Amino acid sequence: MFHPTVARLTYRGLLGRRRIAILVSLPALLLLVSIAIRALTGADDQTAIDVLGGFALATMVPLIGVIAGTGAIGPEIDDGSVVYLLAKPVKRPTIILTKLVVAIGVTMAFSVIPILIAGFVLNGNSEQIAVAYAAAAAVASIAYSALFLLLATLTRHAVVAGLVYALVWESLFGNLVPGARTLSVQQWALALAEKIGAPGAISSDVALPTALVLLAAVTVAATWYAGQKLRRLTLAGEE
């Protein structure tokens, strides 16, 4: 269910000059802010939570997910080159799963590792905050990659739609509106962070079992439906 050639082409497309600049700039900003805060205020658990939760998990991870998830297949659909890929003897689910694995790998590489480093810079992993938020970013990366990969198969404006979702729903409503929090990937990921962190350090509006079920369900459903959309795209091309 994993095709090395498709993976290599997807990595090459994702790590092009324009995308790599954005992918690097967000973690770099997080690390620079973390270093500056530590130098100016010293180690503080609440500050670490504010930075890692308020910026890293709420904004940086979904934005990187948008870039990786939509970039894994969106450009190929937009310029029509996906037809050449679909003409190869590769099963459609294999294409989707391979691109999803690549998107997840890129999202994790540019979010989980910087968050872990930033957490150690901010408070030395006191209260297990750095590890907790890194784990939350890892599970969120999986769900975001699947969601935005699906979005790329649904619309040619996937990047715009993804940015609206990431910035408005996850960053704004996911933090401010109580009812919306239960339908937020960010809150589902925070449930894992709450379990890993010291008691009372991190809180989530969703219980961990529910959060894990929802994360798995969204990932599986989005991946399956993306495969169906790709299958229909093939049939439309053949017609």
Coordinates of C-alpha atoms in Angstrom, one line a residue:
M1 CA 0.0 0.0 0.0
F2 CA 3.1 2.3 -0.2
H3 CA 4.7 3.2 -3.5
P4 CA 8.3 4.4 -3.3
T5 CA 8.2 6.2 -6.7
V6 CA 5.0 8.1 -5.8
A7 CA 6.5 9.0 -2.5
R8 CA 9.7 10.3 -4.0
L9 CA 7.8 12.5 -6.5
T10 CA 5.6 13.8 -3.7
Y11 CA 8.5 14.6 -1.5
R12 CA 10.2 16.4 -4.4
G13 CA 7.0 18.5 -5.0
L14 CA 6.5 19.3 -1.3
L15 CA 10.0 20.3 -0.6
G16 CA 10.3 22.7 -3.5
R17 CA 11.8 26.2 -3.0
R18 CA 8.5 28.1 -2.2
R19 CA 7.1 25.5 0.1
I20 CA 10.3 24.7 1.9
A21 CA 10.7 28.4 2.7
I22 CA 7.3 28.5 4.4
L23 CA 7.8 25.2 6.1
V24 CA 11.1 26.3 7.6
S25 CA 10.0 29.9 8.5
L26 CA 7.2 28.8 10.9
P27 CA 9.4 26.5 13.1
A28 CA 12.2 29.0 13.0
L29 CA 9.9 31.7 14.3
L30 CA 8.7 29.4 17.1
L31 CA 12.3 28.7 18.1
L32 CA 13.4 32.4 17.9
V33 CA 10.4 33.4 20.1
S34 CA 11.2 30.7 22.5
I35 CA 14.8 31.7 22.8
A36 CA 13.9 35.3 23.3
I37 CA 11.3 34.6 25.9
R38 CA 13.7 32.3 27.9
A39 CA 16.5 34.9 27.7
L40 CA 14.2 37.7 28.9
T41 CA 12.0 36.0 31.5
G42 CA 13.6 32.8 32.3
A43 CA 12.0 29.4 32.6
D44 CA 8.2 29.5 33.3
D45 CA 5.7 26.7 32.9
Q46 CA 2.7 28.9 32.1
T47 CA 4.7 30.8 29.5
A48 CA 5.7 27.5 27.9
I49 CA 2.0 26.4 27.8
D50 CA 1.0 29.7 26.3
V51 CA 3.6 29.6 23.5
L52 CA 3.3 25.9 22.7
G53 CA -0.5 25.8 23.0
G54 CA -1.4 29.2 21.8
F55 CA 0.9 29.5 18.8
A56 CA 2.6 26.1 18.0
L57 CA -0.3 23.7 18.3
A58 CA -3.1 26.1 17.5
T59 CA -1.6 27.9 14.6
M60 CA 1.7 26.5 13.4
V61 CA 0.8 22.8 13.2
P62 CA -2.5 23.3 11.2
L63 CA -0.7 25.7 8.8
I64 CA 2.1 23.2 8.2
G65 CA -0.6 20.6 7.7
V66 CA -2.3 22.8 5.1
I67 CA 1.0 23.2 3.1
A68 CA 1.8 19.5 3.3
G69 CA -1.7 18.0 2.9
T70 CA -2.8 20.1 0.0
G71 CA 0.6 20.2 -1.6
A72 CA 0.8 16.4 -1.7
I73 CA -1.7 16.1 -4.5
G74 CA -3.3 19.5 -5.1
P75 CA -0.8 20.9 -7.6
E76 CA -1.0 17.7 -9.7
I77 CA -4.8 18.0 -9.9
D78 CA -4.6 21.7 -10.7
D79 CA -2.1 21.4 -13.6
G80 CA -3.5 18.1 -14.9
S81 CA -0.4 16.1 -14.4
V82 CA -2.3 13.7 -12.1
V83 CA -3.6 12.1 -15.2
Y84 CA -0.1 10.7 -16.0
L85 CA 0.1 9.3 -12.4
L86 CA -3.4 7.7 -12.7
A87 CA -2.4 6.2 -16.0
K88 CA 0.3 4.1 -14.2
P89 CA -0.6 0.6 -13.0
V90 CA -0.9 1.8 -9.4
K91 CA -4.0 1.3 -7.3
R92 CA -5.8 4.5 -6.3
P93 CA -5.8 3.7 -2.6
T94 CA -2.1 3.2 -2.8
I95 CA -1.6 6.6 -4.3
I96 CA -3.7 8.3 -1.6
L97 CA -2.1 6.3 1.2
T98 CA 1.4 7.0 -0.1
K99 CA 0.8 10.7 -0.4
L100 CA -0.8 10.7 3.1
V101 CA 2.3 9.1 4.6
V102 CA 4.5 11.7 2.9
A103 CA 2.3 14.5 4.1
I104 CA 2.3 13.2 7.6
G105 CA 6.0 12.8 7.6
V106 CA 6.6 16.3 6.4
T107 CA 4.1 17.8 8.9
M108 CA 5.6 15.9 11.8
A109 CA 9.2 16.8 10.8
F110 CA 8.4 20.5 10.7
S111 CA 6.2 20.6 13.7
V112 CA 6.9 17.9 16.3
I113 CA 10.7 18.3 16.4
P114 CA 10.6 22.1 16.7
I115 CA 7.9 22.0 19.3
L116 CA 9.9 19.5 21.4
I117 CA 13.0 21.7 21.1
A118 CA 11.1 24.9 21.9
G119 CA 9.6 23.2 25.0
F120 CA 13.0 22.3 26.3
V121 CA 14.2 25.9 25.6
L122 CA 11.2 27.4 27.4
N123 CA 11.2 25.4 30.6
G124 CA 13.4 22.4 30.2
N125 CA 10.5 20.0 29.9
S126 CA 9.3 20.9 33.4
E127 CA 5.9 19.2 34.1
Q128 CA 6.5 17.1 30.9
I129 CA 5.1 20.1 28.9
A130 CA 7.6 19.8 26.0
V131 CA 6.9 16.1 25.5
A132 CA 3.2 16.5 26.0
Y133 CA 2.8 19.1 23.3
A134 CA 5.2 17.3 20.9
A135 CA 3.0 14.2 21.3
A136 CA -0.1 16.3 20.7
A137 CA 1.4 17.8 17.6
A138 CA 2.2 14.3 16.3
V139 CA -1.4 13.0 16.5
A140 CA -2.7 16.3 15.2
S141 CA -0.3 16.1 12.2
I142 CA -2.0 12.8 11.2
A143 CA -5.5 14.1 11.3
Y144 CA -4.6 17.5 9.6
S145 CA -2.7 15.7 6.8
A146 CA -5.7 13.5 6.1
L147 CA -8.2 16.4 6.2
F148 CA -6.2 18.7 4.0
L149 CA -5.3 15.9 1.5
L150 CA -9.1 15.3 1.2
L151 CA -9.7 19.0 0.7
A152 CA -7.2 19.0 -2.2
T153 CA -9.3 16.4 -3.9
L154 CA -12.5 18.3 -3.4
T155 CA -11.6 21.8 -4.5
R156 CA -9.1 23.7 -6.6
H157 CA -9.1 26.3 -3.8
A158 CA -7.9 23.9 -1.2
V159 CA -5.1 26.1 0.2
V160 CA -7.5 29.0 0.7
A161 CA -10.1 26.8 2.3
G162 CA -7.5 25.1 4.4
L163 CA -6.1 28.4 5.6
V164 CA -9.6 29.6 6.6
Y165 CA -10.1 26.4 8.5
A166 CA -6.7 26.6 10.2
L167 CA -6.8 30.3 11.1
V168 CA -10.5 30.8 11.8
W169 CA -11.8 27.5 13.1
E170 CA -8.7 26.0 14.8
S171 CA -7.0 29.2 16.0
L172 CA -10.0 31.4 16.7
F173 CA -13.1 29.3 17.4
G174 CA -11.1 26.4 18.7
N175 CA -9.7 28.6 21.5
L176 CA -12.5 31.0 22.2
V177 CA -15.9 29.3 21.6
P178 CA -16.7 26.6 24.1
G179 CA -19.0 24.5 21.8
A180 CA -16.6 24.6 18.9
R181 CA -13.7 23.2 21.0
T182 CA -15.2 19.7 21.1
L183 CA -15.1 19.6 17.3
S184 CA -11.5 20.8 17.0
V185 CA -8.5 18.6 16.1
Q186 CA -6.5 20.9 18.4
Q187 CA -8.6 20.0 21.4
W188 CA -8.5 16.3 20.6
A189 CA -4.7 16.5 20.4
L190 CA -4.7 18.4 23.7
A191 CA -6.5 15.5 25.4
L192 CA -3.3 13.4 24.8
A193 CA -1.1 16.3 26.0
E194 CA -3.2 16.5 29.2
K195 CA -2.7 12.8 29.8
I196 CA 1.1 13.0 29.3
G197 CA 1.7 16.3 31.2
A198 CA 1.7 16.7 34.9
P199 CA -1.7 16.8 36.6
G200 CA -3.4 20.1 36.1
A201 CA -0.7 21.5 33.8
I202 CA -2.6 21.1 30.5
S203 CA -6.4 20.9 30.0
S204 CA -8.7 19.8 27.2
D205 CA -12.4 20.0 26.7
V206 CA -12.5 16.4 25.3
A207 CA -11.9 13.2 27.2
L208 CA -8.9 11.2 26.0
P209 CA -10.9 8.0 24.8
T210 CA -13.3 10.2 22.9
A211 CA -10.5 12.3 21.4
L212 CA -8.6 9.2 20.2
V213 CA -11.7 7.8 18.6
L214 CA -12.5 11.1 16.8
L215 CA -8.9 11.5 15.6
A216 CA -8.9 7.9 14.2
A217 CA -12.4 8.3 12.7
V218 CA -11.6 11.6 11.0
T219 CA -8.3 10.3 9.6
V220 CA -9.8 7.1 8.3
A221 CA -12.9 8.7 6.8
A222 CA -10.9 11.5 5.1
T223 CA -8.5 9.1 3.6
W224 CA -11.2 6.8 2.4
Y225 CA -13.2 9.6 0.8
A226 CA -10.1 11.1 -0.8
G227 CA -9.6 7.7 -2.4
Q228 CA -13.2 7.7 -3.7
K229 CA -12.8 11.2 -5.1
L230 CA -9.6 10.2 -6.9
R231 CA -11.4 7.1 -8.3
R232 CA -14.2 9.3 -9.7
L233 CA -11.6 11.7 -11.1
T234 CA -10.1 8.8 -13.0
L235 CA -13.4 7.8 -14.4
A236 CA -14.2 11.3 -15.4
G237 CA -10.9 11.5 -17.3
E238 CA -11.5 8.2 -19.1
E239 CA -14.9 9.4 -20.2

